[in-house]
PDB file of C-alpha atoms in Angstrom:
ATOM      1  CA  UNK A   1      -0.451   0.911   7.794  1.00  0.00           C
ATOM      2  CA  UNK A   2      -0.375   2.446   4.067  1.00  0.00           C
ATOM      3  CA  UNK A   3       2.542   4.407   4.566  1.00  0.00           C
ATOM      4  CA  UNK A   4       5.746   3.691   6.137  1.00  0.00           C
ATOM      5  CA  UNK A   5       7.474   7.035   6.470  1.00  0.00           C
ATOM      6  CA  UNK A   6      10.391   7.445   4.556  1.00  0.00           C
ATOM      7  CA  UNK A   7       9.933   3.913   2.678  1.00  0.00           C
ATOM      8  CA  UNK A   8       6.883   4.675   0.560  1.00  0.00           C
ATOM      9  CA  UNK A   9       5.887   8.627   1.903  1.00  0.00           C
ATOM     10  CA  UNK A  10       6.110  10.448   4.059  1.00  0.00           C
ATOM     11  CA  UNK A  11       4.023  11.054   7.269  1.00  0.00           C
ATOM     12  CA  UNK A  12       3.530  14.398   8.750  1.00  0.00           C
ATOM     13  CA  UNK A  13       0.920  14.875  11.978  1.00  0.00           C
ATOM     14  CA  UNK A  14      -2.175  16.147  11.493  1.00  0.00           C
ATOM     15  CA  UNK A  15      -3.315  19.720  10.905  1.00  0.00           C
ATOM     16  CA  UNK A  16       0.413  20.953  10.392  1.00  0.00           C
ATOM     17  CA  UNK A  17       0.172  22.871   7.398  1.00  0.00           C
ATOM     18  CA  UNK A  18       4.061  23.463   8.090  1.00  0.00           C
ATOM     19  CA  UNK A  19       5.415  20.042   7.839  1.00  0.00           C
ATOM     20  CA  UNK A  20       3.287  19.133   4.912  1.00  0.00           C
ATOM     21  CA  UNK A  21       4.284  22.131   2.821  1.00  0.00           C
ATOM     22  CA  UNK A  22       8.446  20.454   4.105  1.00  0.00           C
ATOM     23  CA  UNK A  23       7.113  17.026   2.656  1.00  0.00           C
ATOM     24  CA  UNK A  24       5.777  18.334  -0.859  1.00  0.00           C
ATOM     25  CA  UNK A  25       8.935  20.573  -1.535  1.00  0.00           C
ATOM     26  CA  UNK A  26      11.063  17.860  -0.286  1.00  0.00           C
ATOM     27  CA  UNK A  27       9.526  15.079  -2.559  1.00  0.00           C
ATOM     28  CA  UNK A  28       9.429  17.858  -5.505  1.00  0.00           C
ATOM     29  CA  UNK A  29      13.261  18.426  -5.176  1.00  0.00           C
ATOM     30  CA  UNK A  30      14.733  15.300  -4.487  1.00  0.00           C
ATOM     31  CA  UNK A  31      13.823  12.687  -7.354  1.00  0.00           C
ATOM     32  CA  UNK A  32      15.742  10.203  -6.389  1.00  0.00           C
ATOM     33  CA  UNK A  33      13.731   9.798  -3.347  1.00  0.00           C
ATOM     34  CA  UNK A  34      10.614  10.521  -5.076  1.00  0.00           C
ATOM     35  CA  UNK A  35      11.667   7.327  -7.208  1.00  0.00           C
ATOM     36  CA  UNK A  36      12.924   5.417  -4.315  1.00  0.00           C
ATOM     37  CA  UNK A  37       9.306   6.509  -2.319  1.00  0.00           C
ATOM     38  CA  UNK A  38       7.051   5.261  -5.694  1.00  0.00           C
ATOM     39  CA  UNK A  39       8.828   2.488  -6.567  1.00  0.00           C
ATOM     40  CA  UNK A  40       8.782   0.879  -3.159  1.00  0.00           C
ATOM     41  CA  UNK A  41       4.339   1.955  -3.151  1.00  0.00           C
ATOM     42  CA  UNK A  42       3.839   0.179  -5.938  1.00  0.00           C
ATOM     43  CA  UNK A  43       5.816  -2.829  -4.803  1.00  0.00           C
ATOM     44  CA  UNK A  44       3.814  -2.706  -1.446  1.00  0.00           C
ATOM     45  CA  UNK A  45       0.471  -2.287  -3.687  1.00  0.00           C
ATOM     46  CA  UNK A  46       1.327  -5.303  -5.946  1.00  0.00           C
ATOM     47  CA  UNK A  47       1.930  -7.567  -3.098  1.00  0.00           C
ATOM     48  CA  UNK A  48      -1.225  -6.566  -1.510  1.00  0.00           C
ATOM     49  CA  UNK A  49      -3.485  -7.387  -4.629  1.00  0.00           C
ATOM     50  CA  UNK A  50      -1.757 -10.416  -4.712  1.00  0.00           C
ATOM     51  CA  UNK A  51      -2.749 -11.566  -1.161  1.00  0.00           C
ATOM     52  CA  UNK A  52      -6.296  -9.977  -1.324  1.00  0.00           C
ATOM     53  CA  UNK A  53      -6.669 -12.074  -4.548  1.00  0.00           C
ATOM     54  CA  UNK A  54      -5.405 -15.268  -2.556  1.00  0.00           C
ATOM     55  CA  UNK A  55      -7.671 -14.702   0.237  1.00  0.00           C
ATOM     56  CA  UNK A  56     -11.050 -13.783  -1.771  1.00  0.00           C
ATOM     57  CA  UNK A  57      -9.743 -17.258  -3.736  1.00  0.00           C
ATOM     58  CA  UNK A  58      -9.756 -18.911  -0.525  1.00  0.00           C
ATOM     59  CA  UNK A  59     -13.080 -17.703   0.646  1.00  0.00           C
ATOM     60  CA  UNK A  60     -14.982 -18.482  -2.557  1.00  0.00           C
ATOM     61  CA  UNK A  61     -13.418 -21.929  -2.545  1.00  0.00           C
ATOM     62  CA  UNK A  62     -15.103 -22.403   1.298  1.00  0.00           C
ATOM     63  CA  UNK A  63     -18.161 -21.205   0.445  1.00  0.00           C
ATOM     64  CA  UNK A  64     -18.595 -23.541  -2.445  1.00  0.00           C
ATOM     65  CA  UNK A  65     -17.330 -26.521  -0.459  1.00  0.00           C
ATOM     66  CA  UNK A  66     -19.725 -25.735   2.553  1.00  0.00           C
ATOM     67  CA  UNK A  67     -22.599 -24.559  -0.119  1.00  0.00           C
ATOM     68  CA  UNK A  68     -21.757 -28.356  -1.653  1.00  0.00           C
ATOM     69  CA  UNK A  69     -22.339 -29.683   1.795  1.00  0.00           C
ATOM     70  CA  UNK A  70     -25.555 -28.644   2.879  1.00  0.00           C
TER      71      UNK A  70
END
């Protein structure tokens, strides 16, 4: 859900030791893709704060209108 592999990091299975040693020398020799990798992260971060912000908003908003009601 966090990562999508090869758009903002890179996924390796589980208890391969192998494939995650690949990933770190891969990400520590190609900076371009480290870029690409980061840059797209914090895009996906950004426009999850934003709609975590909109729906805490939206919940405090119906709790005060059904608090108001009672």
């Amino acid at each position: 859900e966090y990562v999508q592999d090869g758009i903002t990091g890179l996924i390796v299975p589980p208890s391969d030791v192998e494939q995650l040693a690949d990933a770190i020398v891969c990400l520590l020799l190609d900076n371009e893709l480290r870029k690409f990798m980061g840059e797209n992260a914090r895009r996906w971060y950004d426009q999850q704060q934003k709609k975590i912000a909109t729906q805490t908003i939206e919940a405090y908003k119906k709790a005060i209108l059904k608090h108001k009601n009672e």
